Amino acid sequence: MHKLIGLHLSPLLKASWQSAVLILLILAVQWIFALRLNPRWRYGLWMLVVIRLALPWTVPSPVSLFNVLSFREFVTSLAGGQSNSGASGGAWSQPANVVSTDQPNDVAAIHHGRWSRLGGGASWLLWVWLTGVLGLALVPLITHWRLSKKIGRQRPLIDAAVMNVLEDCKQQMGVRVPVMLIETIAVDSPTLFGFVRPRLLLPAGLARSFSLEELRYVFLHELAHIKRHDIPVGWLMTVLQLLHWFNPFVWLASYRMRVDRELACDALALSYGREEEHQRYGRTIIKLLEGFGRPAWMPGMAGAVGNKKCMKERIRMIAKFKKTKRGFGLAAALFAGIGLITLTDAQADTSQPGKDLIGTWVLVGEPGNIGAVPAAGGRVKLITDRSWSVTQTDPESENTIYHHGGTWALQGNEYSETVDYADAVTKNLIKKTFKFTIKIENDQLTLTGIGNPWKEVWKRVKTDSLKPLKTETTSLQGTWHGKELGSGSTGTVSLVVRGSNLEFRGANTNEWYHATFSIFDSAPKQLVAKITDCASSDYVGTTACAIFRLQDGTLTLTGNEPGYPIAPGSFEAPGTRTMVFKRD
């Protein structure tokens, strides 16, 4: 489920908002060049929207409009509840299903609640989208099926004079597709139905109330729909409209496409007549509007009558129509220019940010909660010009817990990692791609998940600084008593250190820990302890990271919660606990 959301909804949202920009641009161009654009080209501009809505991806270009207009934060906020089924190569935490419970740095439990909530939100978003698609699809499908069933039982019209007019119009327009003429009460105005075996539906009584000349104008308009392939294009646009049902601009574009389609068909029909026939053609359209109703809209139908606003536009166009080839150059330039800047995407900028990525990084926390570079057991990310890898080690034994990597890409401030290889622990991540927004400040790299919940802060380090030498534990040996600062408790806390083992007891008698530990010569010094036993079984086997200083016989110890893989950045770091001890 989460994989489906990450792989499909995010590209759908991106295509949707880029199409919204394109739709507004086309409407503006149509308004600016209203008198200079042929109706056929007005309609042709909408094909750019169809193409953009249908494209699953676009090619980066330096002239793309989206180098300037970026809605990535908007997409991220909408897709923020989306989660991938695995963890990123540089993920803050590994998912519970790929990290064994005996690993010392099992931080998945810390974020499990957040992960569950995000997964639920993503599922809810997907089901709302699917419900909208399926619910709205039922209307045209049922309507089409009912009409097809009604007219399937009716016989074609065999009036010789009417059929001769239809055949003359087909020959004049070069339409070679067989067209069945049916008179039926199922429609309220002349309508072309279907495109595999098109049927021209006439309302009952229309053939008798219209002259042969008027019928010729009706037939020319409907045959124009066949010649222009309007019905299959209508079906395609309907499918895309259903996929993007949440976007009001797509609905607006669909409506304007139908209006411009009728204008284009009128223009094509008029191009086969003489100039003195234009007024008679217009009067025939008005007669249809006055005598017959407006047809119900379906993707498989194309009628000759629209709403009153549409009809006013058509009458104005018919009155001013002139056969001319002028405007082709302008239209072609607009089509090519708009397509070039909107059917492309923002160009990847790997110049300076790409170079700044290369190096060795160690995880130090997340935004607002940055710790010190781990003295041992750190999560290290190595980035070269094309590849990356992440290695997590045990702080006590220095054995590798997991290791995976692959290739990376940078597009603007969107950084993506594809997992190409992994060990047995994280092998389920192979072939998955994870995206992040990226920010580099000095030697600090911040990655914020797109379609995943992770927020990571990495610090650039030299490889020889990743393994500080262990120091002797002699200075901490003995029994210590003291208090916890800022806890509001008046009780005493104690720490007993014997060799490489320690025992801690809090002011609350139910809080106690037994652990083995190591000290590392960093600044400040770090104490890394592996919990061997405690009152809470959830902490057994996890690692606790702390910093300490010993000054004038006073031991100050500041630590993070067991399982958190980062040592505090300072003795006043938020979310930490600080104890002050005196040796007995």
XYZ file of C-alpha atoms in Angstrom:
584
model
C 0.000 0.000 0.000
C 2.671 2.497 1.016
C 4.788 1.608 -2.006
C 1.813 2.266 -4.284
C 1.311 5.694 -2.730
C 4.952 6.670 -2.983
C 5.318 5.498 -6.583
C 2.005 6.754 -8.004
C 0.371 9.496 -5.967
C 3.434 11.728 -5.807
C 3.939 11.740 -9.627
C 0.174 12.211 -10.008
C 0.227 15.271 -7.748
C 3.212 16.663 -9.598
C 1.533 16.192 -12.992
C -1.651 17.722 -11.612
C -0.164 20.979 -10.351
C 2.057 21.374 -13.407
C -1.055 20.893 -15.545
C -2.835 23.574 -13.512
C -0.054 26.022 -14.414
C -0.336 24.968 -18.071
C -4.134 25.398 -18.063
C -3.885 28.937 -16.699
C -1.231 29.745 -19.285
C -3.404 28.449 -22.159
C -6.415 30.428 -20.955
C -4.248 33.557 -20.823
C -2.870 32.945 -24.330
C -6.386 32.341 -25.711
C -7.550 35.622 -24.199
C -4.561 37.613 -25.476
C -4.681 36.186 -29.016
C -8.451 35.675 -29.200
C -8.917 37.348 -32.608
C -5.800 35.878 -34.194
C -6.200 32.215 -33.251
C -8.136 29.906 -35.552
C -10.703 27.801 -33.603
C -8.824 24.665 -34.626
C -5.685 25.973 -32.946
C -7.576 27.172 -29.882
C -8.645 23.583 -29.407
C -5.215 22.256 -30.379
C -3.587 24.052 -27.440
C -5.594 21.836 -25.085
C -3.728 18.796 -26.431
C -0.760 20.054 -24.433
C -2.820 19.585 -21.269
C -3.830 16.067 -22.342
C -0.185 15.214 -22.976
C 0.980 16.612 -19.605
C -1.746 14.848 -17.658
C -0.899 11.563 -19.375
C 2.894 11.773 -19.029
C 4.274 9.822 -16.033
C 7.517 11.804 -16.280
C 9.023 14.795 -18.049
C 12.461 15.604 -19.436
C 14.542 18.208 -17.546
C 15.257 21.338 -19.563
C 17.018 24.648 -18.882
C 14.062 26.527 -20.457
C 11.386 24.780 -18.371
C 8.967 27.097 -16.607
C 9.370 24.889 -13.546
C 12.947 26.021 -13.069
C 11.258 29.173 -11.749
C 7.961 27.824 -10.397
C 8.569 25.124 -7.809
C 5.760 23.581 -5.811
C 7.831 20.805 -4.245
C 6.976 21.931 -0.721
C 3.285 21.908 -1.655
C 3.571 18.358 -3.005
C 5.540 17.308 0.056
C 2.887 18.671 2.424
C 0.144 16.775 0.593
C 2.197 13.617 0.371
C 3.742 14.049 3.802
C 1.764 11.105 5.172
C 3.041 8.829 2.466
C 5.481 6.145 3.528
C 7.567 3.651 1.630
C 7.545 0.047 2.694
C 11.232 0.144 3.557
C 13.686 2.538 5.094
C 15.872 4.911 3.183
C 19.496 4.088 2.680
C 20.217 7.004 4.971
C 17.064 6.659 7.035
C 16.944 7.926 10.577
C 15.570 4.611 11.757
C 15.217 1.156 10.302
C 11.709 -0.339 10.164
C 10.840 -2.974 12.701
C 10.589 -5.713 10.081
C 14.234 -5.350 8.984
C 16.000 -4.755 12.301
C 16.414 -7.688 14.673
C 15.495 -7.144 18.291
C 18.951 -7.990 19.573
C 20.696 -5.165 17.757
C 22.192 -2.584 20.103
C 21.049 0.371 18.007
C 17.463 -0.656 17.513
C 15.927 2.804 17.285
C 12.879 1.643 15.345
C 10.839 1.443 18.530
C 11.386 5.152 19.146
C 9.646 6.103 15.912
C 7.232 3.194 15.584
C 4.249 5.224 16.749
C 4.989 8.010 14.264
C 5.502 5.456 11.496
C 2.112 3.852 12.198
C 0.302 7.175 12.190
C 1.865 8.194 8.901
C 1.050 4.852 7.328
C -2.580 5.196 8.386
C -2.765 8.714 6.956
C -1.274 7.553 3.672
C -3.761 4.706 3.398
C -6.610 7.114 4.073
C -5.371 9.446 1.335
C -5.101 6.615 -1.175
C -8.585 5.301 -0.404
C -10.127 8.760 -0.784
C -8.473 9.125 -4.195
C -9.526 5.646 -5.340
C -13.090 6.182 -4.091
C -13.307 9.418 -6.065
C -11.975 7.779 -9.230
C -14.273 4.763 -9.061
C -17.333 6.727 -7.931
C -17.052 9.329 -10.680
C -16.276 6.681 -13.312
C -19.598 4.960 -12.694
C -21.621 7.909 -14.026
C -20.318 8.008 -17.634
C -19.988 4.235 -17.832
C -23.566 3.557 -16.726
C -24.943 6.360 -18.925
C -23.022 5.063 -21.937
C -24.171 1.501 -21.302
C -27.819 2.516 -20.976
C -27.818 4.576 -24.174
C -25.981 1.846 -26.067
C -28.579 -0.647 -24.920
C -31.466 1.604 -26.012
C -30.233 2.399 -29.494
C -28.924 -1.131 -30.065
C -32.516 -2.327 -30.485
C -33.505 0.434 -32.919
C -33.405 0.213 -36.684
C -31.473 2.716 -38.780
C -33.208 5.484 -40.720
C -33.765 4.453 -44.353
C -35.156 7.683 -45.809
C -33.449 7.779 -49.222
C -33.291 11.576 -49.501
C -31.799 12.000 -46.017
C -29.305 9.178 -46.559
C -28.226 10.733 -49.881
C -27.486 14.029 -48.080
C -25.421 12.160 -45.471
C -23.442 10.304 -48.132
C -22.836 13.542 -50.053
C -21.486 15.170 -46.888
C -19.236 12.171 -46.171
C -17.850 12.290 -49.678
C -17.314 16.055 -49.488
C -15.412 15.793 -46.184
C -13.502 12.641 -47.084
C -15.037 10.554 -44.289
C -14.842 6.885 -45.240
C -16.059 5.379 -41.955
C -19.531 3.784 -42.190
C -22.006 5.964 -40.255
C -25.389 4.571 -39.205
C -28.228 7.124 -39.004
C -30.759 6.463 -36.228
C -33.792 8.496 -35.206
C -34.567 7.955 -31.514
C -36.275 9.467 -28.499
C -33.142 8.622 -26.435
C -31.488 11.943 -27.368
C -32.720 15.543 -27.384
C -30.389 16.905 -30.076
C -28.263 15.565 -32.957
C -25.464 13.506 -31.411
C -22.594 11.397 -32.687
C -22.259 8.260 -30.583
C -19.224 5.980 -30.551
C -16.100 5.961 -32.710
C -15.487 2.294 -33.590
C -18.895 2.021 -35.250
C -20.168 5.624 -35.091
C -23.900 6.214 -35.091
C -25.434 9.586 -35.795
C -28.450 9.923 -33.493
C -31.269 12.298 -34.467
C -34.096 13.265 -32.092
C -37.463 11.859 -33.111
C -39.093 14.162 -35.697
C -35.973 16.145 -36.618
C -35.666 14.639 -40.120
C -39.212 15.772 -40.912
C -38.978 19.259 -39.365
C -35.646 20.216 -40.986
C -35.092 20.804 -44.662
C -32.480 18.803 -46.552
C -30.243 21.875 -46.639
C -30.506 22.250 -42.852
C -29.831 18.555 -42.393
C -26.717 18.988 -44.526
C -25.376 21.564 -42.058
C -26.136 19.260 -39.135
C -24.387 16.349 -40.856
C -21.333 18.442 -41.714
C -20.931 19.417 -38.065
C -21.284 15.857 -36.768
C -18.996 14.403 -39.437
C -16.428 17.016 -38.418
C -16.256 15.230 -35.048
C -15.368 11.994 -36.861
C -12.771 13.647 -39.070
C -11.149 15.320 -36.045
C -11.240 12.141 -33.883
C -13.034 14.065 -31.128
C -14.714 11.110 -29.433
C -11.560 9.023 -28.714
C -9.844 12.203 -27.504
C -12.904 12.846 -25.307
C -12.605 9.387 -23.775
C -8.909 9.941 -23.081
C -9.561 13.303 -21.440
C -12.325 11.758 -19.331
C -9.960 9.085 -17.997
C -7.379 11.732 -17.139
C -10.060 13.907 -15.544
C -11.091 10.974 -13.348
C -7.481 10.382 -12.248
C -7.146 14.091 -11.407
C -10.680 14.559 -10.077
C -9.360 16.523 -7.080
C -7.978 19.290 -9.327
C -10.607 21.949 -10.224
C -8.384 23.274 -13.021
C -8.635 19.929 -14.821
C -12.436 20.158 -14.717
C -12.233 23.690 -16.075
C -9.938 22.527 -18.875
C -12.297 19.668 -19.749
C -15.209 22.106 -20.068
C -13.245 24.597 -22.164
C -12.033 21.757 -24.402
C -15.638 20.814 -25.213
C -16.517 24.450 -25.976
C -13.490 24.898 -28.224
C -14.161 21.504 -29.826
C -17.574 22.686 -31.000
C -16.060 25.916 -32.325
C -13.457 23.906 -34.230
C -16.132 21.616 -35.700
C -18.190 24.622 -36.774
C -15.113 26.102 -38.446
C -14.359 22.817 -40.233
C -17.979 22.444 -41.394
C -18.036 26.064 -42.646
C -14.812 25.511 -44.572
C -16.700 23.059 -46.829
C -19.407 25.575 -47.682
C -19.661 28.859 -49.511
C -19.400 32.178 -47.682
C -23.055 33.003 -48.341
C -24.021 29.796 -46.501
C -22.545 30.924 -43.203
C -25.689 32.740 -42.088
C -27.890 29.761 -42.986
C -25.554 27.475 -41.027
C -25.831 29.795 -38.019
C -29.625 29.908 -38.284
C -29.696 26.096 -38.345
C -27.694 25.972 -35.091
C -30.106 28.482 -33.523
C -33.083 26.435 -34.733
C -31.590 23.364 -33.038
C -31.190 25.316 -29.811
C -34.785 26.574 -29.935
C -36.452 23.349 -30.973
C -34.411 20.692 -29.223
C -32.846 20.191 -25.830
C -29.260 20.101 -24.745
C -27.765 16.571 -24.739
C -26.432 14.946 -21.598
C -22.641 14.965 -21.591
C -20.835 11.672 -22.090
C -17.276 10.997 -23.250
C -18.561 8.790 -26.074
C -20.878 11.482 -27.494
C -20.433 14.691 -29.473
C -23.507 16.840 -30.058
C -24.306 19.897 -32.128
C -25.954 21.844 -29.283
C -24.302 23.124 -26.098
C -25.334 25.464 -23.294
C -26.399 29.063 -24.008
C -22.990 30.583 -23.233
C -21.317 28.109 -25.575
C -23.893 28.830 -28.271
C -23.260 32.582 -28.050
C -19.551 32.012 -28.655
C -20.334 29.778 -31.609
C -22.750 32.236 -33.210
C -20.173 35.053 -32.897
C -17.517 32.847 -34.481
C -19.834 31.760 -37.319
C -20.753 35.382 -38.063
C -17.084 36.414 -38.337
C -15.747 33.239 -39.950
C -13.559 33.601 -43.016
C -11.629 30.958 -44.897
C -7.965 31.817 -44.391
C -4.645 30.155 -43.686
C -3.368 33.158 -41.782
C -2.310 32.643 -38.207
C -0.636 29.269 -38.748
C 2.810 30.649 -37.894
C 1.570 32.279 -34.681
C -0.313 29.154 -33.640
C 2.649 26.858 -34.344
C 4.972 29.161 -32.395
C 2.591 29.269 -29.425
C 2.117 25.497 -29.459
C 5.850 24.809 -29.639
C 6.773 27.517 -27.130
C 4.204 26.541 -24.504
C 5.040 22.883 -24.950
C 8.751 23.544 -24.559
C 8.390 25.368 -21.241
C 5.578 23.279 -19.690
C 6.078 19.712 -20.942
C 9.579 19.758 -19.479
C 10.753 19.765 -15.892
C 13.215 21.677 -13.775
C 16.774 20.927 -14.760
C 18.888 19.024 -12.286
C 21.488 21.248 -10.723
C 24.389 19.084 -9.627
C 27.034 21.761 -9.901
C 27.830 23.120 -6.449
C 25.337 21.121 -4.297
C 26.411 17.906 -6.041
C 30.061 18.563 -5.293
C 29.260 19.473 -1.703
C 27.580 16.094 -1.203
C 30.715 14.096 -1.911
C 32.445 12.954 1.256
C 31.949 10.997 4.467
C 29.048 11.861 6.751
C 27.961 10.633 10.158
C 24.435 10.869 11.546
C 24.166 13.379 14.388
C 20.384 13.735 14.854
C 17.404 15.482 13.313
C 16.431 19.150 12.915
C 16.049 20.701 16.367
C 17.763 17.789 18.085
C 21.372 17.598 16.936
C 23.888 15.611 18.954
C 27.632 15.093 18.898
C 29.497 12.953 16.416
C 29.257 9.418 17.853
C 32.507 8.180 19.291
C 31.581 4.628 18.309
C 28.712 2.781 16.701
C 27.873 5.652 14.382
C 25.835 5.493 11.221
C 28.215 6.501 8.436
C 27.204 7.579 4.931
C 29.822 7.609 2.183
C 28.914 9.600 -0.960
C 31.008 9.567 -4.133
C 30.261 11.309 -7.423
C 27.643 8.690 -8.347
C 27.159 6.240 -5.483
C 26.407 6.150 -1.765
C 26.526 3.630 1.054
C 25.421 3.515 4.691
C 27.067 1.405 7.379
C 25.845 0.961 10.972
C 28.250 -0.567 13.489
C 27.977 -1.923 17.016
C 29.544 0.654 19.385
C 31.008 -2.040 21.636
C 32.255 -4.723 19.253
C 32.558 -2.441 16.198
C 30.965 -5.220 14.127
C 28.789 -4.164 11.181
C 25.070 -4.368 11.933
C 23.892 -3.551 8.415
C 25.330 -2.158 5.210
C 23.627 -1.103 1.984
C 24.018 1.419 -0.806
C 23.455 2.289 -4.437
C 23.225 5.352 -6.673
C 21.980 8.878 -6.013
C 20.559 11.744 -8.072
C 20.030 15.431 -7.403
C 17.352 17.548 -9.105
C 17.181 21.075 -7.766
C 16.946 20.581 -4.011
C 15.420 17.098 -4.356
C 17.867 14.341 -3.487
C 17.004 10.694 -4.219
C 18.718 7.448 -3.280
C 18.186 4.117 -5.040
C 19.217 0.972 -3.162
C 21.176 -1.334 -5.480
C 22.693 -3.726 -2.924
C 22.214 -4.656 0.742
C 23.151 -7.316 3.254
C 20.774 -9.885 4.719
C 19.358 -7.457 7.290
C 18.198 -4.813 4.798
C 17.906 -6.809 1.566
C 14.206 -5.901 1.242
C 15.283 -2.332 0.376
C 16.899 -3.353 -2.921
C 15.451 -1.596 -6.017
C 13.598 0.982 -3.908
C 14.081 4.726 -4.307
C 13.681 7.278 -1.516
C 13.470 11.041 -1.976
C 14.490 13.917 0.301
C 14.714 17.682 0.176
C 18.305 18.650 0.781
C 20.057 21.500 2.566
C 23.809 21.884 2.993
C 25.222 24.448 5.412
C 28.974 24.366 5.976
C 29.657 20.786 7.098
C 26.054 19.952 7.954
C 23.690 18.041 5.641
C 19.943 18.067 6.363
C 17.681 15.565 4.574
C 13.886 15.790 4.913
C 11.873 12.886 3.542
C 9.488 13.278 0.604
C 6.935 10.492 0.846
C 8.637 9.147 3.966
C 8.741 10.410 7.575
C 12.480 10.733 8.100
C 14.332 13.932 8.979
C 18.074 13.525 9.270
C 21.046 15.716 10.078
C 24.480 14.480 9.032
C 27.865 16.002 9.774
C 30.827 15.817 7.422
C 33.814 14.146 9.084
C 37.255 12.936 8.220
C 37.487 9.167 8.107
C 40.290 9.093 10.668
C 38.069 10.861 13.202
C 35.323 8.235 13.187
C 37.030 5.900 15.615
C 38.422 7.808 18.610
C 40.669 5.721 20.793
C 39.115 4.037 23.787
C 40.436 5.311 27.092
C 40.836 3.621 30.411
C 37.862 3.571 32.730
C 39.989 4.002 35.868
C 38.828 7.552 36.556
C 35.206 6.439 36.941
C 35.776 3.419 39.166
C 33.923 3.372 42.470
C 30.528 4.328 43.882
C 28.897 7.664 43.144
C 25.851 9.374 44.595
C 24.133 12.543 43.508
C 20.986 14.030 42.058
C 19.265 14.562 38.690
C 19.113 18.186 37.584
C 15.780 19.649 36.509
C 13.765 16.547 37.393
C 11.934 18.076 40.343
C 12.849 14.987 42.367
C 14.595 15.256 45.726
C 15.689 11.635 45.679
C 19.226 10.387 45.287
C 20.635 8.723 42.183
C 23.595 6.365 42.308
C 26.209 4.993 39.929
C 28.480 2.017 40.692
C 31.366 1.374 38.307
C 33.423 -1.842 38.498
C 35.805 -2.518 35.634
C 33.795 -2.205 32.392
C 30.461 -2.783 34.148
C 28.183 -0.191 35.662
C 24.971 -0.128 37.661
C 22.718 2.930 37.722
C 19.774 3.481 40.037
C 17.408 6.448 39.758
C 15.532 8.347 42.433
C 12.578 6.139 41.571
C 13.381 2.697 42.936
C 11.737 1.102 39.879
C 14.405 2.601 37.579
C 17.698 0.701 37.404
C 20.148 -0.399 34.714
C 22.999 -2.898 34.462
C 25.342 -2.350 31.516
C 28.781 -2.822 30.063
C 30.426 0.340 28.822
C 33.338 1.957 27.017
C 34.773 5.449 27.222
C 36.007 7.302 24.160
C 38.507 10.134 24.025
C 36.338 12.736 22.315
C 35.475 16.286 23.320
C 33.543 16.050 25.559
C 34.307 12.446 26.434
C 31.633 9.940 25.513
C 30.356 6.968 27.455
C 28.682 4.269 25.369
C 26.841 1.621 27.393
C 25.117 -1.562 26.290
C 22.152 -2.378 28.558
C 22.393 -5.958 29.809
C 19.519 -5.830 32.316
C 16.996 -3.289 33.545
C 13.500 -2.880 34.939
C 12.105 -2.324 31.406
C 12.737 -5.295 29.109
C 12.346 -3.012 26.048
C 15.728 -1.466 26.808
C 17.685 -4.719 27.200
C 20.193 -5.018 24.350
C 19.990 -1.346 23.363
C 22.772 1.203 23.569
C 22.791 4.350 25.696
C 25.039 7.241 24.623
C 26.170 9.918 27.071
C 28.803 12.614 27.545
C 30.548 13.343 30.842
C 33.112 15.537 32.522
C 35.055 14.972 35.735
C 36.129 18.215 37.411
C 37.161 18.888 41.013
C 35.814 15.521 42.116
C 32.369 16.158 40.559
C 31.072 13.897 37.775
C 28.513 15.450 35.422
C 26.787 12.942 33.144
C 24.284 13.848 30.372
C 22.635 11.094 28.362
C 19.947 10.329 25.805
C 17.299 7.671 26.159
C 18.594 4.109 25.596
C 18.179 3.149 21.947
C 18.884 6.682 20.684
C 22.080 6.288 18.604
C 23.474 9.796 19.114
C 25.352 11.265 22.052
C 24.085 14.662 23.330
C 25.660 17.665 21.678
C 26.068 19.511 24.955
C 25.307 19.209 28.644
C 22.242 21.415 28.125
C 20.887 19.570 25.046
C 17.042 19.343 24.943
C 15.433 16.011 25.691
C 18.381 14.738 27.718
C 18.860 13.839 31.392
C 21.734 15.301 33.416
C 23.044 13.878 36.715
C 25.673 15.338 39.023
C 27.592 12.844 41.229
C 30.129 12.886 44.031
C 32.298 9.840 44.688
C 31.759 8.118 48.037
